[in-house]
Tab-separated table of C-alpha atoms in Angstrom:
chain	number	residue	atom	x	y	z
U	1271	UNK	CA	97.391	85.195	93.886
U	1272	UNK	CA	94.314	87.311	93.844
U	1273	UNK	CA	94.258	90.263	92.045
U	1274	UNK	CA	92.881	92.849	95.160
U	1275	UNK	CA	94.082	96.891	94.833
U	1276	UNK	CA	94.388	97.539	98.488
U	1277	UNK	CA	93.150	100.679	100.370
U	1278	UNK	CA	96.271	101.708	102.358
U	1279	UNK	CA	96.158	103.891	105.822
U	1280	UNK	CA	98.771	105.824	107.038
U	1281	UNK	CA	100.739	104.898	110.372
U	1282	UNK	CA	102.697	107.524	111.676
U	1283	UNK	CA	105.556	107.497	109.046
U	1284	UNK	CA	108.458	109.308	110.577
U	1285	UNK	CA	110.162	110.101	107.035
U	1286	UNK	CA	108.375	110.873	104.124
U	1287	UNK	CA	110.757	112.337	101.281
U	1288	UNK	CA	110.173	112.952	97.656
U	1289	UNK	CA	109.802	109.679	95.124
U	1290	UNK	CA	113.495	108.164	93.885
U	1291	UNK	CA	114.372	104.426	93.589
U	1292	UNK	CA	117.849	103.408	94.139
U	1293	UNK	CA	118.999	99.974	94.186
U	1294	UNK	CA	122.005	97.887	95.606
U	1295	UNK	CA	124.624	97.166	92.987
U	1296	UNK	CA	124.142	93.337	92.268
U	1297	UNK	CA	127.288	90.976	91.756
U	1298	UNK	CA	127.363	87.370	91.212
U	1299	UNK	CA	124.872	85.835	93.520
U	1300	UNK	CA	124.012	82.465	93.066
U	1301	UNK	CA	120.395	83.520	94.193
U	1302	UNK	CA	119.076	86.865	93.226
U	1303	UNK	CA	116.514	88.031	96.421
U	1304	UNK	CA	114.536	91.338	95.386
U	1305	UNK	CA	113.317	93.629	97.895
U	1306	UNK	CA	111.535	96.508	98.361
U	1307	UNK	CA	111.111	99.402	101.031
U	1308	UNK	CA	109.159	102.472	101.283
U	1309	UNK	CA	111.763	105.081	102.210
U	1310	UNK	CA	114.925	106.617	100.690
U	1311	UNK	CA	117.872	105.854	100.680
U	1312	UNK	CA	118.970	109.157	102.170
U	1313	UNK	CA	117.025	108.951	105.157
U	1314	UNK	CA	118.452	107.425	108.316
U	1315	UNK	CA	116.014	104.498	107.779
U	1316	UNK	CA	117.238	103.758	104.216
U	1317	UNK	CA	121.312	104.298	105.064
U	1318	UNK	CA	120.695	101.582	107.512
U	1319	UNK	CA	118.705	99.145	105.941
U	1320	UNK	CA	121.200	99.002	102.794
U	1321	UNK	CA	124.455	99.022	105.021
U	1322	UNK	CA	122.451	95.737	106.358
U	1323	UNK	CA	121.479	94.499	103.148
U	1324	UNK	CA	125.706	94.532	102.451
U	1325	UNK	CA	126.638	92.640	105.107
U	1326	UNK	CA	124.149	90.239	104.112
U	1327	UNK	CA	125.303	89.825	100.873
U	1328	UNK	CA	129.079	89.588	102.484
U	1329	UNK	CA	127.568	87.255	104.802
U	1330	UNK	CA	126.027	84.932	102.570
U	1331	UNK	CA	128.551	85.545	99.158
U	1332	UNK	CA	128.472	83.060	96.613
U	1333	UNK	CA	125.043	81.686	97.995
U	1334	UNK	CA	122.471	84.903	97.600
U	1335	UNK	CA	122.680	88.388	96.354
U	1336	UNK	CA	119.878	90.360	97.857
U	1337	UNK	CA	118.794	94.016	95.562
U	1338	UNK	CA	117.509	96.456	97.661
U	1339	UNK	CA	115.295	99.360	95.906
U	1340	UNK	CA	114.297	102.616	97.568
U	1341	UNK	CA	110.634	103.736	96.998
U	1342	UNK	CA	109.793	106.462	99.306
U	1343	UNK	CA	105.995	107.313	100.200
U	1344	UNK	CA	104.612	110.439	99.402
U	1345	UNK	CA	102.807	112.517	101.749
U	1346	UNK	CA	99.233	111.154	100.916
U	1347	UNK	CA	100.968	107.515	101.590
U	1348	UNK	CA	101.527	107.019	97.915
U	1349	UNK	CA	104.517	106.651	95.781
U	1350	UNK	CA	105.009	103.561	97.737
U	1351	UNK	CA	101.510	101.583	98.400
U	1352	UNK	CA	101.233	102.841	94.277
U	1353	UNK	CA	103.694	100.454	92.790
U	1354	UNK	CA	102.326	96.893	95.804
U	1355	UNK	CA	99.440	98.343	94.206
U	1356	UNK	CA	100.204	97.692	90.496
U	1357	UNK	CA	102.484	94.993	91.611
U	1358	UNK	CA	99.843	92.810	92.543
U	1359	UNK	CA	97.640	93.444	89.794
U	1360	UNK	CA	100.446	92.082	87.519
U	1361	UNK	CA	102.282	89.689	89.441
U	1362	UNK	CA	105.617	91.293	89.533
U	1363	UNK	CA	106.115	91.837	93.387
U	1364	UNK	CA	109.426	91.627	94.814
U	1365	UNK	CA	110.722	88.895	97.353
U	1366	UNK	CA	110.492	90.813	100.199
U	1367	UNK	CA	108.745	94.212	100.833
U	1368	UNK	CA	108.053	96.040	103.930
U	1369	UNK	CA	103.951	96.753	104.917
U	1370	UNK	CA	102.585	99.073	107.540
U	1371	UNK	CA	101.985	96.681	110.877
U	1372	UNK	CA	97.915	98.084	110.848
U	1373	UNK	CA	97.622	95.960	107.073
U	1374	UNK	CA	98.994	92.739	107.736
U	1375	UNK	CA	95.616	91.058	107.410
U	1376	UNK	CA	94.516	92.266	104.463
U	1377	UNK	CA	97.965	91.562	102.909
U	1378	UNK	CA	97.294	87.631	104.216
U	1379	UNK	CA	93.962	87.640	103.297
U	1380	UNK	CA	94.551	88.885	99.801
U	1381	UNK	CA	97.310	86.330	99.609
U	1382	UNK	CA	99.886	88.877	99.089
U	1383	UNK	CA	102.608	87.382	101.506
U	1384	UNK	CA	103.839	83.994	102.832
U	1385	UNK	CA	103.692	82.756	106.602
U	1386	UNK	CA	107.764	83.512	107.820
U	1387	UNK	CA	107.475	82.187	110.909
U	1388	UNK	CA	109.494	79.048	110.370
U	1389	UNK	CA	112.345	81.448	109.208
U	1390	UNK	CA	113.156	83.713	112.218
U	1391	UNK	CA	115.933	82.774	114.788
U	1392	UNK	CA	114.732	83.856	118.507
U	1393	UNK	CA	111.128	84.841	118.052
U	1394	UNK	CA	110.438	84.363	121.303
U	1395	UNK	CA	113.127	87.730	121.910
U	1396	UNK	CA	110.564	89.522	119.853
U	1397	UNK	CA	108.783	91.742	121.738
U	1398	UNK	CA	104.965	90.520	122.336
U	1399	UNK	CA	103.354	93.474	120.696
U	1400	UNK	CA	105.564	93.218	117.068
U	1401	UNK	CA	104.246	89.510	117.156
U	1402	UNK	CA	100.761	90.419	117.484
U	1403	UNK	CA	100.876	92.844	114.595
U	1404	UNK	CA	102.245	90.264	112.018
U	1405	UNK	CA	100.296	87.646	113.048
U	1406	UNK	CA	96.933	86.815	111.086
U	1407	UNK	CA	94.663	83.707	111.789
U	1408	UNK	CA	97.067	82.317	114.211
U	1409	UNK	CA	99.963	82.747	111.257
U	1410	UNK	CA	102.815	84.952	111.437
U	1411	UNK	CA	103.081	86.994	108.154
U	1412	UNK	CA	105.400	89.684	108.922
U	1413	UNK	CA	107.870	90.879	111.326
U	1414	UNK	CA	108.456	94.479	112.495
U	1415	UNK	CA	111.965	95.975	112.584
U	1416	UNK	CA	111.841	98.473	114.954
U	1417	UNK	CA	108.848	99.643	117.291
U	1418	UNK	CA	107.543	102.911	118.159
U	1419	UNK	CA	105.513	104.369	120.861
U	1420	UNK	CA	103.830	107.658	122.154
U	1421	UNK	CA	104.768	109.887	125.704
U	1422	UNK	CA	103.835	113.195	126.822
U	1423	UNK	CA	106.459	115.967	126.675
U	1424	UNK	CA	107.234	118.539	129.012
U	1425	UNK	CA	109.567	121.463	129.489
U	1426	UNK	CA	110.942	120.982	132.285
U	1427	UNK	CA	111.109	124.728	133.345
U	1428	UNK	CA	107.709	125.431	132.587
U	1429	UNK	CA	106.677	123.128	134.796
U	1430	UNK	CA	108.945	124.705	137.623
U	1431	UNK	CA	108.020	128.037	136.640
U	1432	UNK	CA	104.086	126.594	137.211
U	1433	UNK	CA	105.212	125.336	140.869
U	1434	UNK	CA	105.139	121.878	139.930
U	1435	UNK	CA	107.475	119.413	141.652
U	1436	UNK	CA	109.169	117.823	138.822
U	1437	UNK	CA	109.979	114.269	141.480
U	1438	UNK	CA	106.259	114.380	141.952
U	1439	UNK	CA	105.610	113.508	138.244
U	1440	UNK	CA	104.369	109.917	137.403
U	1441	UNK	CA	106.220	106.957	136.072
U	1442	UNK	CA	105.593	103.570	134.372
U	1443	UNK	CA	105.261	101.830	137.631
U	1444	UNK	CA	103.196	104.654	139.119
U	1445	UNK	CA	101.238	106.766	136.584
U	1446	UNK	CA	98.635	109.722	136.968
U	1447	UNK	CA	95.057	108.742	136.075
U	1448	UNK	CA	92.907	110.985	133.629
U	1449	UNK	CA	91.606	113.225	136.599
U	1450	UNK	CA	95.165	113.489	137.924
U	1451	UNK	CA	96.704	114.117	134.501
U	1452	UNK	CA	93.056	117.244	134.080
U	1453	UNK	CA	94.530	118.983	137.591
U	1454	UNK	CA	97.890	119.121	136.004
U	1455	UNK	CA	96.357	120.876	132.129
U	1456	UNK	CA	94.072	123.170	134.643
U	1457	UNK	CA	97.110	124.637	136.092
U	1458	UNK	CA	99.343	125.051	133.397
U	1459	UNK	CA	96.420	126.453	131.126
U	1460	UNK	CA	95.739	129.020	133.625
U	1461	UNK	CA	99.331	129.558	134.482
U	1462	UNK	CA	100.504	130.371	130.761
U	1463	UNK	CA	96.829	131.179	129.536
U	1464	UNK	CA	97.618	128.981	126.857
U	1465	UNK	CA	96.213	124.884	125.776
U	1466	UNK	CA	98.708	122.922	128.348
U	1467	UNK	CA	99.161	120.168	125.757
U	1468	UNK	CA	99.351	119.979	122.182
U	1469	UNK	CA	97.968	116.157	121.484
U	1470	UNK	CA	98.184	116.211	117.688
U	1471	UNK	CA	94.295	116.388	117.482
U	1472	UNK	CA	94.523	118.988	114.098
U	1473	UNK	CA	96.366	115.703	112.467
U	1474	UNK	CA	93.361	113.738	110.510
U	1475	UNK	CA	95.123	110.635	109.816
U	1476	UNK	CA	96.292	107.392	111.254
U	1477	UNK	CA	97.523	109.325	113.974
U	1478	UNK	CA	94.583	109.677	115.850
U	1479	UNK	CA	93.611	105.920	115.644
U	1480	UNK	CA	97.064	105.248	117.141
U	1481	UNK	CA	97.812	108.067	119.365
U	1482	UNK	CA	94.130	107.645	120.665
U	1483	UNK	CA	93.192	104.150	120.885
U	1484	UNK	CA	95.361	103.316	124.127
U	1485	UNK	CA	93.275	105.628	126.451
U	1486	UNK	CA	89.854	103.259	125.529
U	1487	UNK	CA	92.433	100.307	126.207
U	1488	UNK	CA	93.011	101.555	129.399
U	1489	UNK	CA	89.092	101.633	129.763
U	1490	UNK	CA	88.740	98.342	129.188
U	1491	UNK	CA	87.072	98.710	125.885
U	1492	UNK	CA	87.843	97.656	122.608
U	1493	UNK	CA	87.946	99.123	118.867
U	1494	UNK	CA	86.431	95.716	118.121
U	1495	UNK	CA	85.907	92.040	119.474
U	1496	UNK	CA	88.947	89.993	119.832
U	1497	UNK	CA	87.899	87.764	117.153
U	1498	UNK	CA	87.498	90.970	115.008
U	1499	UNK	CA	83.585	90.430	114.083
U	1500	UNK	CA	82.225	92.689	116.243
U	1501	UNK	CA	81.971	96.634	116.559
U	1502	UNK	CA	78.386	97.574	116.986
U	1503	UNK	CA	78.475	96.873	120.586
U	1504	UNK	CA	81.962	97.154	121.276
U	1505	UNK	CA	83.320	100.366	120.557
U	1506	UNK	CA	80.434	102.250	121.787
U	1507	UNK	CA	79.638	100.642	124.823
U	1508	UNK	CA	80.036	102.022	128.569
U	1509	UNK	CA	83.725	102.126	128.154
U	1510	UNK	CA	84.126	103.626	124.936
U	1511	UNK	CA	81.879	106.826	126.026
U	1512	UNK	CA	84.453	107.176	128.957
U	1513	UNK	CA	87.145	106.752	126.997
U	1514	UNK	CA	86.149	109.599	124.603
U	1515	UNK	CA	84.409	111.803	127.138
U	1516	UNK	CA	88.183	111.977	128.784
U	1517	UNK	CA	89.427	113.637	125.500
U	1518	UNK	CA	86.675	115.658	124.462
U	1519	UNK	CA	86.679	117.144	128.178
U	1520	UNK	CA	90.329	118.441	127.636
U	1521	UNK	CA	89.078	119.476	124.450
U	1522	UNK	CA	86.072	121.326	126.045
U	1523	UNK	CA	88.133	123.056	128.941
U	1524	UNK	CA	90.852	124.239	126.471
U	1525	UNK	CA	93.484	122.119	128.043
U	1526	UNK	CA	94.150	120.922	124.492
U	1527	UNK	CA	93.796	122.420	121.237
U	1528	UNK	CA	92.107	121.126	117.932
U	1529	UNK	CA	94.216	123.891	115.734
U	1530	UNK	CA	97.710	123.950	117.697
U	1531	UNK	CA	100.580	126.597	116.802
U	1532	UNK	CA	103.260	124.878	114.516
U	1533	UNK	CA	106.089	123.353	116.863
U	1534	UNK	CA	104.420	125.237	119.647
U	1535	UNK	CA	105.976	122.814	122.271
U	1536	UNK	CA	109.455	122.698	120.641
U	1537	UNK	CA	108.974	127.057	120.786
U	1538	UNK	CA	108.213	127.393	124.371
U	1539	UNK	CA	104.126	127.789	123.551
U	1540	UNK	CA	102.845	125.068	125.358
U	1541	UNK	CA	104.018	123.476	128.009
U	1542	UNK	CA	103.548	119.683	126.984
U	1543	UNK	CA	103.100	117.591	123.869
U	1544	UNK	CA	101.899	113.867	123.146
U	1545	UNK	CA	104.637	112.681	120.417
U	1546	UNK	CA	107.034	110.016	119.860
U	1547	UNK	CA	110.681	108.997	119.436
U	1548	UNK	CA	110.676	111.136	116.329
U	1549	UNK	CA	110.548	114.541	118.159
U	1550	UNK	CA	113.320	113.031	120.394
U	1551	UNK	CA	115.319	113.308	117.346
U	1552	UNK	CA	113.975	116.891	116.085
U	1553	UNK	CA	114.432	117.990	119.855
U	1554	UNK	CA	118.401	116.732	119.965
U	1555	UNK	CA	118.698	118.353	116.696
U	1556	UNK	CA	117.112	121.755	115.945
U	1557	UNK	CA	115.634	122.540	119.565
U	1558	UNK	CA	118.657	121.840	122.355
U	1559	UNK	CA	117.467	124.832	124.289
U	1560	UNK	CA	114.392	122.976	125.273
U	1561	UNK	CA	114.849	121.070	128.808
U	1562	UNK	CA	112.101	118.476	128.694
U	1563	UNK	CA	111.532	114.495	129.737
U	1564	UNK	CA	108.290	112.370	129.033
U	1565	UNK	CA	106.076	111.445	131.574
U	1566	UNK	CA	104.017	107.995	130.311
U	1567	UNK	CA	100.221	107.995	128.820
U	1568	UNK	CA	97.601	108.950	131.869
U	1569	UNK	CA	95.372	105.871	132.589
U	1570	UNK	CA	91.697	105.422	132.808
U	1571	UNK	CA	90.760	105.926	137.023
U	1572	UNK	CA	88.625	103.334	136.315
U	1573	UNK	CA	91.350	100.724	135.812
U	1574	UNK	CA	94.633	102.570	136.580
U	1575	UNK	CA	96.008	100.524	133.920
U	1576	UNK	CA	98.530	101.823	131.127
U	1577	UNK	CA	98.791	101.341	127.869
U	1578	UNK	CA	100.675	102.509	125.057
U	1579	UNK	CA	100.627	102.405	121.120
U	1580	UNK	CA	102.939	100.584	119.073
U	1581	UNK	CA	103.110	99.773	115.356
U	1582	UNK	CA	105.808	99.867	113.466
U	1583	UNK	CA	106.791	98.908	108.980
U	1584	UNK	CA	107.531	95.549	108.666
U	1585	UNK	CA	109.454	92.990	106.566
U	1586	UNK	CA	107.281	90.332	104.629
U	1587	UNK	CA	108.038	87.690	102.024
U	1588	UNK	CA	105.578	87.636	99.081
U	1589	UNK	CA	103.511	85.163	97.769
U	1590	UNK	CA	105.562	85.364	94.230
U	1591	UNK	CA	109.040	84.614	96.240
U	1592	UNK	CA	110.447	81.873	93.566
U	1593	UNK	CA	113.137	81.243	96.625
U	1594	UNK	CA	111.620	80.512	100.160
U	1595	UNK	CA	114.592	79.629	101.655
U	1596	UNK	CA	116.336	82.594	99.980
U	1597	UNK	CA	113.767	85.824	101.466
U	1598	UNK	CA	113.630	83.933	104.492
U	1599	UNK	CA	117.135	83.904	105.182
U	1600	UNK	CA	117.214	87.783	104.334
U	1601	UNK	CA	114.580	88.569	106.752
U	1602	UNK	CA	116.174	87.023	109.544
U	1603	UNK	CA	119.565	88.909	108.704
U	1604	UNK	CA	117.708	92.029	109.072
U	1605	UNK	CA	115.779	91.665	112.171
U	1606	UNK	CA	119.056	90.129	114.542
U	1607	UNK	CA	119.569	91.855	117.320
U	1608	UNK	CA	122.862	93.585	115.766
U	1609	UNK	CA	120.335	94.939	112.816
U	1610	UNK	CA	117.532	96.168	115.225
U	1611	UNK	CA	120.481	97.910	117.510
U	1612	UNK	CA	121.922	100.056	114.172
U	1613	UNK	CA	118.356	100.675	113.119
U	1614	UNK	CA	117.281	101.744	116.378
U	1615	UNK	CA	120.367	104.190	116.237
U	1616	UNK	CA	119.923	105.033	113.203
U	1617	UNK	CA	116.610	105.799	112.833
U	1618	UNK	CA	115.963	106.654	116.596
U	1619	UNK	CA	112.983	104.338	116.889
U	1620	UNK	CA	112.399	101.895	119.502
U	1621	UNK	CA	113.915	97.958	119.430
U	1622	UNK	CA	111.794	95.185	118.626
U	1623	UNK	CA	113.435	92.532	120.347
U	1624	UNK	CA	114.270	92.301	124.257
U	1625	UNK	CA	117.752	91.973	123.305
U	1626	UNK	CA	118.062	95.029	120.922
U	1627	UNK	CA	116.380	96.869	124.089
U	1628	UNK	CA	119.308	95.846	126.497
U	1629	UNK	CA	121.995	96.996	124.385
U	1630	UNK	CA	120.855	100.231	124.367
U	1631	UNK	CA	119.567	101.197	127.307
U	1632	UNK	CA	123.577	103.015	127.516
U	1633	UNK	CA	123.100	104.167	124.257
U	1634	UNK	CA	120.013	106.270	123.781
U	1635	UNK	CA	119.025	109.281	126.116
U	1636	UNK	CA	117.750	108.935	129.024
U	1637	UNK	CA	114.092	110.034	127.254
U	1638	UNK	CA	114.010	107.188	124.445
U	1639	UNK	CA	114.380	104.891	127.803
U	1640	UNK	CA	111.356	106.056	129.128
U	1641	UNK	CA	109.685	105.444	125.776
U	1642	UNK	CA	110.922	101.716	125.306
U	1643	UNK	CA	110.360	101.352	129.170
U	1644	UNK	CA	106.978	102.329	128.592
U	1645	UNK	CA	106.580	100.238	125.231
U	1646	UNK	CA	108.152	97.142	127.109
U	1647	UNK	CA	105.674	97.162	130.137
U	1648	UNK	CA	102.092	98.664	127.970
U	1649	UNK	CA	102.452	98.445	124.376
U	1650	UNK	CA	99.781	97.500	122.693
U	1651	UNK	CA	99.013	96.864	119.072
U	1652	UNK	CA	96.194	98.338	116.723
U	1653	UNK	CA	93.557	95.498	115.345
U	1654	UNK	CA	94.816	92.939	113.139
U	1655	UNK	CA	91.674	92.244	110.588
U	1656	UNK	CA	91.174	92.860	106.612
U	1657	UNK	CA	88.619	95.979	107.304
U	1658	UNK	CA	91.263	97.671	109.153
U	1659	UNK	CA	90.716	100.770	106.412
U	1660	UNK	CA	87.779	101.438	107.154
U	1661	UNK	CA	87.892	100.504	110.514
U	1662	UNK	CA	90.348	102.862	111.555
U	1663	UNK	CA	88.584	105.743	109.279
U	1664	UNK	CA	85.469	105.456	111.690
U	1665	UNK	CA	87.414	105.709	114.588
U	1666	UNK	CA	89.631	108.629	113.688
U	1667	UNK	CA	85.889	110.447	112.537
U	1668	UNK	CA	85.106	109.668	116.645
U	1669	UNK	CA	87.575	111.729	117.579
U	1670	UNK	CA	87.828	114.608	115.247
U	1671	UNK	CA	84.409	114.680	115.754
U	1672	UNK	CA	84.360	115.201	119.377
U	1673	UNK	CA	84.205	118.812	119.244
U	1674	UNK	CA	80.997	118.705	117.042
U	1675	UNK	CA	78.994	116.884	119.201
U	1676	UNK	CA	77.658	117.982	122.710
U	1677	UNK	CA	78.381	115.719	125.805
U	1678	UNK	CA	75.173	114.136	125.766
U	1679	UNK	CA	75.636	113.237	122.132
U	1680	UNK	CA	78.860	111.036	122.594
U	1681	UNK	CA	76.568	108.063	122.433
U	1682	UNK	CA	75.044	108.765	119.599
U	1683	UNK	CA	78.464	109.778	117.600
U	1684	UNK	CA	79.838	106.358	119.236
U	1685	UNK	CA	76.478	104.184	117.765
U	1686	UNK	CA	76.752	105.892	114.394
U	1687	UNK	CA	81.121	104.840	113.950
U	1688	UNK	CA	80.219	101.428	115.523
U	1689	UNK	CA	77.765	100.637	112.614
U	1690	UNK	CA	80.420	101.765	109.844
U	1691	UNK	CA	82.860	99.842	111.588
U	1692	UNK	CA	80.267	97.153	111.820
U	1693	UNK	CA	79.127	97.514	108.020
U	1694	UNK	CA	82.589	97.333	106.804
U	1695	UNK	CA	82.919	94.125	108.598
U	1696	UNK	CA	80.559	92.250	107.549
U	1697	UNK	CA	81.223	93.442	103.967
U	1698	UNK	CA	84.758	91.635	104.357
U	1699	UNK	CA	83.055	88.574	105.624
């Protein structure tokens, strides 16, 4: 194994908590499988992943024990990515741990985890976009165990109170195009004199790579080439200056803000809000006095084609798994379609397999629908290569930098990202 310390990004994590381990009691196991995950074992995520990790070791009694331990991630992404991080430097990695979809390449490449591939049941149920994500030089590495995916939010009666037909709104199969989706911010911004949409833009992390990305997809650009080499000449070509001159235009008319109001949409402040399955859950919870749906990502005019982000944590098998057939078996436990279902639940996050996705369609609300709708017909992955770090670092510095840099400057804000991008590249090569 090489000894690499990896440089970790964060990916939307829904439930950061304060560090604890916990781990499942062990009994007599002929096979011992260790595994670890970056949550606790509090949070909905963590409640269902060791109620899983039990029935596996009912399942499978007398043959393997698996010992689940809790490691949450701290709000800088640490806590977590701390211990893989001293784990590798000393050999003493688990079995199986989970990794954030966006570093699944430089976990191959550093020869951190094993090809699984040969262990799943069903892959083609999988949905395409969690395959892409663990896949690395034509190898799949990892497997997601739930997916996720962005929508706008409205409130419902601040759209009637603005005059706006609420059956007029678009859909997956019919959705509004950037200039469409501008005419809609122009007259809620001057009907509430407030930002019409709050699209996370004050949030300097992974978010904006994923949250941001799909609206230069539906350009037709790219972050990079599709055999990951390129940048300088990629991400700022033709497309990418569209693609960015779309958001820094609702940044530049006020119909978003780069300094939103805390929980402004869930308080009645602004009438929309580009989120995910985790506000579903905050809404249902603390906010039932707000009547809202989701309405799917605006396309590119140019195109009119939609896409949405996905990513999601994963389960690997590590390179220092003494039992092959042991980890393997455990990963394909927890990604059946029974697992992904009580995940899903659990954890309200969207299914990674086809199947999961049919059995709850009459279980979720009618919103998380439109999310895994959308996810099912558009989801697309982030980049799959070793200089993902710095990669994505660049690109979120594109868009927070958008509202330092005048119209006629995009270009030159686009050329200078493309050549870190670029540099970083070539530095992994």
């Amino acid at each position: 194994m090489k000894h690499v310390i990896l440089t970790f990004v964060l990916a939307g994590s829904l439930f950061l908590t304060a560090c604890n381990t916990e781990e499942s009691s062990n009994t007599s196991g002929e096979e011992t499988i260790s595994m670890w995950v970056q949550t606790s074992k509090e949070s909905p995520e963590g409640e269902v992943m060791f109620d899983t990790v039990q029935q596996f070791n009912d399942e499978y009694e007398g043959i393997y024990e698996a010992e689940i331990e809790f490691i949450p991630r701290s709000g800088g992404g640490g806590g977590y990515e701390d211990k893989v991080n001293a784990a590798v430097s000393t050999e003493t990695l688990p079995d199986v741990l989970t990794l954030d979809g966006p570093n699944t390449a430089a976990y191959a490449e550093a020869d951190i985890i094993a090809p699984i591939g040969k262990y799943l049941s069903d892959k083609d149920d999988f949905l395409p976009s969690i395959i892409e994500q663990g896949t690395y030089e034509d190898e799949l590495y990892a497997i997601g165990y739930s997916e996720s995916g962005v929508g706008i939010f409205y409130n419902k009666d601040m759209f009637e109170e603005a005059g706006i037909d609420l059956d007029s709104l678009p859909t997956v199969e019919d959705p509004w195009d950037w200039n469409q989706f501008m005419d809609l911010s122009k007259k809620l911004t001057e009907t509430f004199d407030t930002p019409a949409i709050d699209m996370g833009l004050d949030d300097k992390s992974e978010w904006l790579m994923y949250a941001f990305a799909p609206f230069l997809w539906s350009q037709g650009g790219q972050v990079v080439s599709e055999d990951g080499e390129q940048a300088a000449g990629v991400f700022n070509n033709e497309d990418g200056v569209k693609a960015m001159s779309f958001i820094q235009e609702m940044q530049n008319k006020n119909y978003t803000t780069i300094s939103p109001s805390e929980n402004g949409f869930e308080t009645g402040k602004y009438p929309m809000m580009m989120s995910g399955s985790w506000s579903i859950q905050m809404l249902e919870t603390s906010y039932q006095d707000i009547d809202y749906d989701i309405m799917p990502y605006p396309v590119s005019p140019d195109t009119n084609e939609l896409v949405s982000p996905t990513g999601s944590w994963q389960y690997a098998m590590s390179t220092s798994a003494e039992n092959e057939e042991a980890a393997g078996a455990l990963i394909d436990f927890l990604t059946t379609t029974e697992a992904l279902v009580d995940i899903s639940l659990g954890n309200t996050v969207l299914p990674a397999r086809y199947s999961a996705a049919e059995e709850l369609e009459d279980q979720v609300t009618p919103q998380m629908n439109k999310l895994i709708e959308q996810n099912t017909a558009s989801g697309q992955p982030r980049p799959v290569l070793p200089a993902y770090p710095q990669v994505t670092r660049a690109f979120q510095q594109t868009v927070t930098g958008l509202s330092f840099y005048e119209t006629d400057e995009l270009q030159q804000l686009l050329d200078e990202k493309a050549q870190e991008m670029q540099t970083a590249i070539d530095r992994r090569n």
